[in-house]
XYZ file of C-alpha atoms in Angstrom:
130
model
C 122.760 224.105 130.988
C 119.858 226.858 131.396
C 120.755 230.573 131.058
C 118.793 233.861 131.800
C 119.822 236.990 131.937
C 123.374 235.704 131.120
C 123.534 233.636 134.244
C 123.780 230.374 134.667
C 121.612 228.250 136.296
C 123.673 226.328 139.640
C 122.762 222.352 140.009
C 120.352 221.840 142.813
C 121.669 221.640 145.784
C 121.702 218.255 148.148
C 120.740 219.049 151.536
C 118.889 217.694 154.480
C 118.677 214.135 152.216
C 116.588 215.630 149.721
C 117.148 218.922 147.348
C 116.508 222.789 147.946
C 113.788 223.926 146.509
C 114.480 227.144 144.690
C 113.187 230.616 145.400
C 110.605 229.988 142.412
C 109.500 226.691 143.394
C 109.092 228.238 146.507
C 106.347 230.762 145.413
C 104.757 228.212 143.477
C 104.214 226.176 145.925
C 103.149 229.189 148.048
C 100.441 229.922 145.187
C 99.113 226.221 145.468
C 99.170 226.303 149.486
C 97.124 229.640 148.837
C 94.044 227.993 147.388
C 93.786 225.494 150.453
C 93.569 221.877 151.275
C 91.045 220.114 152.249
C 92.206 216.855 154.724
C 90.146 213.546 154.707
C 90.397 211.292 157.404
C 93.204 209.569 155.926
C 94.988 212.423 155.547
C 94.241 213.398 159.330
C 96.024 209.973 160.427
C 98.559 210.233 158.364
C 99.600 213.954 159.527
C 99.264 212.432 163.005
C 101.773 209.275 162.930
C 104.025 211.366 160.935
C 104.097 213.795 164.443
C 104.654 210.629 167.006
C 107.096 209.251 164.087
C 108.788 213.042 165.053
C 108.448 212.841 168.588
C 110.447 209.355 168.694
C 113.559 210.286 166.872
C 116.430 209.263 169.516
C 117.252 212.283 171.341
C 114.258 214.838 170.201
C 113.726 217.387 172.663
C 111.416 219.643 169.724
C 107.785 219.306 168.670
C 106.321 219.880 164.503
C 103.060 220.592 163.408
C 102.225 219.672 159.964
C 99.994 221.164 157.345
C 99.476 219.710 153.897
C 98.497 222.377 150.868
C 98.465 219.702 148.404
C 98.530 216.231 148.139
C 97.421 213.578 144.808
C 98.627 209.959 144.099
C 102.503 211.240 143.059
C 102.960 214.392 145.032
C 103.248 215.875 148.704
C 103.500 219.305 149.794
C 103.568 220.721 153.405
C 104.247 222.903 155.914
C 106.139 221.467 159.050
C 105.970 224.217 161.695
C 108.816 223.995 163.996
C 112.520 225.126 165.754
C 114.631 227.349 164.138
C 117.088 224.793 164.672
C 119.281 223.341 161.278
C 119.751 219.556 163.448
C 116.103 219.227 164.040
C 115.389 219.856 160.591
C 118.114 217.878 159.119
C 116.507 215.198 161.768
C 112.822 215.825 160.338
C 112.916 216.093 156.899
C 115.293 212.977 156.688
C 112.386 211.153 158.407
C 110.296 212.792 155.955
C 111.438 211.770 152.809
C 113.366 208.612 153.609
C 110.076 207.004 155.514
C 106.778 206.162 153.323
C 104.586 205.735 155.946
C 103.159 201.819 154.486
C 103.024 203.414 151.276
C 100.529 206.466 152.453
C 103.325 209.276 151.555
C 103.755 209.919 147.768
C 106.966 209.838 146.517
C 107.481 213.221 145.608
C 107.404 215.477 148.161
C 107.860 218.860 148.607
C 108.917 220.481 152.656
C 108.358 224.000 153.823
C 109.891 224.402 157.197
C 108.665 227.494 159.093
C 109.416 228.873 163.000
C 106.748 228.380 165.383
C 105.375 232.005 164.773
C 105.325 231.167 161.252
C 107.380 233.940 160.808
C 110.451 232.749 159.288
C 111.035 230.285 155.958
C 113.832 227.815 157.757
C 114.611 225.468 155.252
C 112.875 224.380 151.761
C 113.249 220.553 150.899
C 112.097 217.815 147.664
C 112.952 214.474 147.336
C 115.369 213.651 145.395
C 113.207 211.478 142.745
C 111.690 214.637 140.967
């Protein structure tokens, strides 16, 4: 077990099927999403069946946006833009990391959920194979 400052580190926490990502994590990934992204095409259609995969969970009466800041051959990080709602984005990022899209998502991947006016950090998500 970790200590700093004479406090101990808590085990990651299981939520939304993947793991919180920690404050610290969280302004990493902030740094990385900071020095842009830029899409190809592949990336384009990707981000675009992963928002009809969205828009056909049973009962989905929301909308997400998505916006990658990185992206390689092991790792995933985004920005999903949507309700300030903890069901839709238990819904989403379940969909998220439990769905590969034929093998086009990496396995490791890293969820920022924001509000609509971008306003508000809702929920921060990694699969649970890091």
């Amino acid at each position: 077990m970790l200590t700093n400052c004479k406090k101990q580190h808590e085990a990651p926490k299981e939520k939304y099927c993947g793991i919180e990502v920690t404050g610290f994590e969280i302004m990493d990934l902030k740094t990385i999403a900071n020095k842009g992204y830029t899409y190809t095409d592949e990336d384009k259609a990707l981000a675009g069946d992963m928002m009809r995969a969205v828009e056909e969970i049973p009962n989905n009466s929301y909308k997400a946006k998505f916006s990658f800041f990185m992206k390689d051959e092991n790792t995933i990080g985004m920005y999903i833009i949507g309700p300030d709602d903890q069901a839709a984005v238990e819904k989403i990022s379940c969909l998220l990391l439990q769905e590969d899209f034929d093998g086009r998502l990496p396995e490791n991947r890293k969820l920022l959920f924001y509000t609509d006016d971008h306003a508000n950090l809702v929920a921060a998500i990694k699969s649970k194979t890091e």
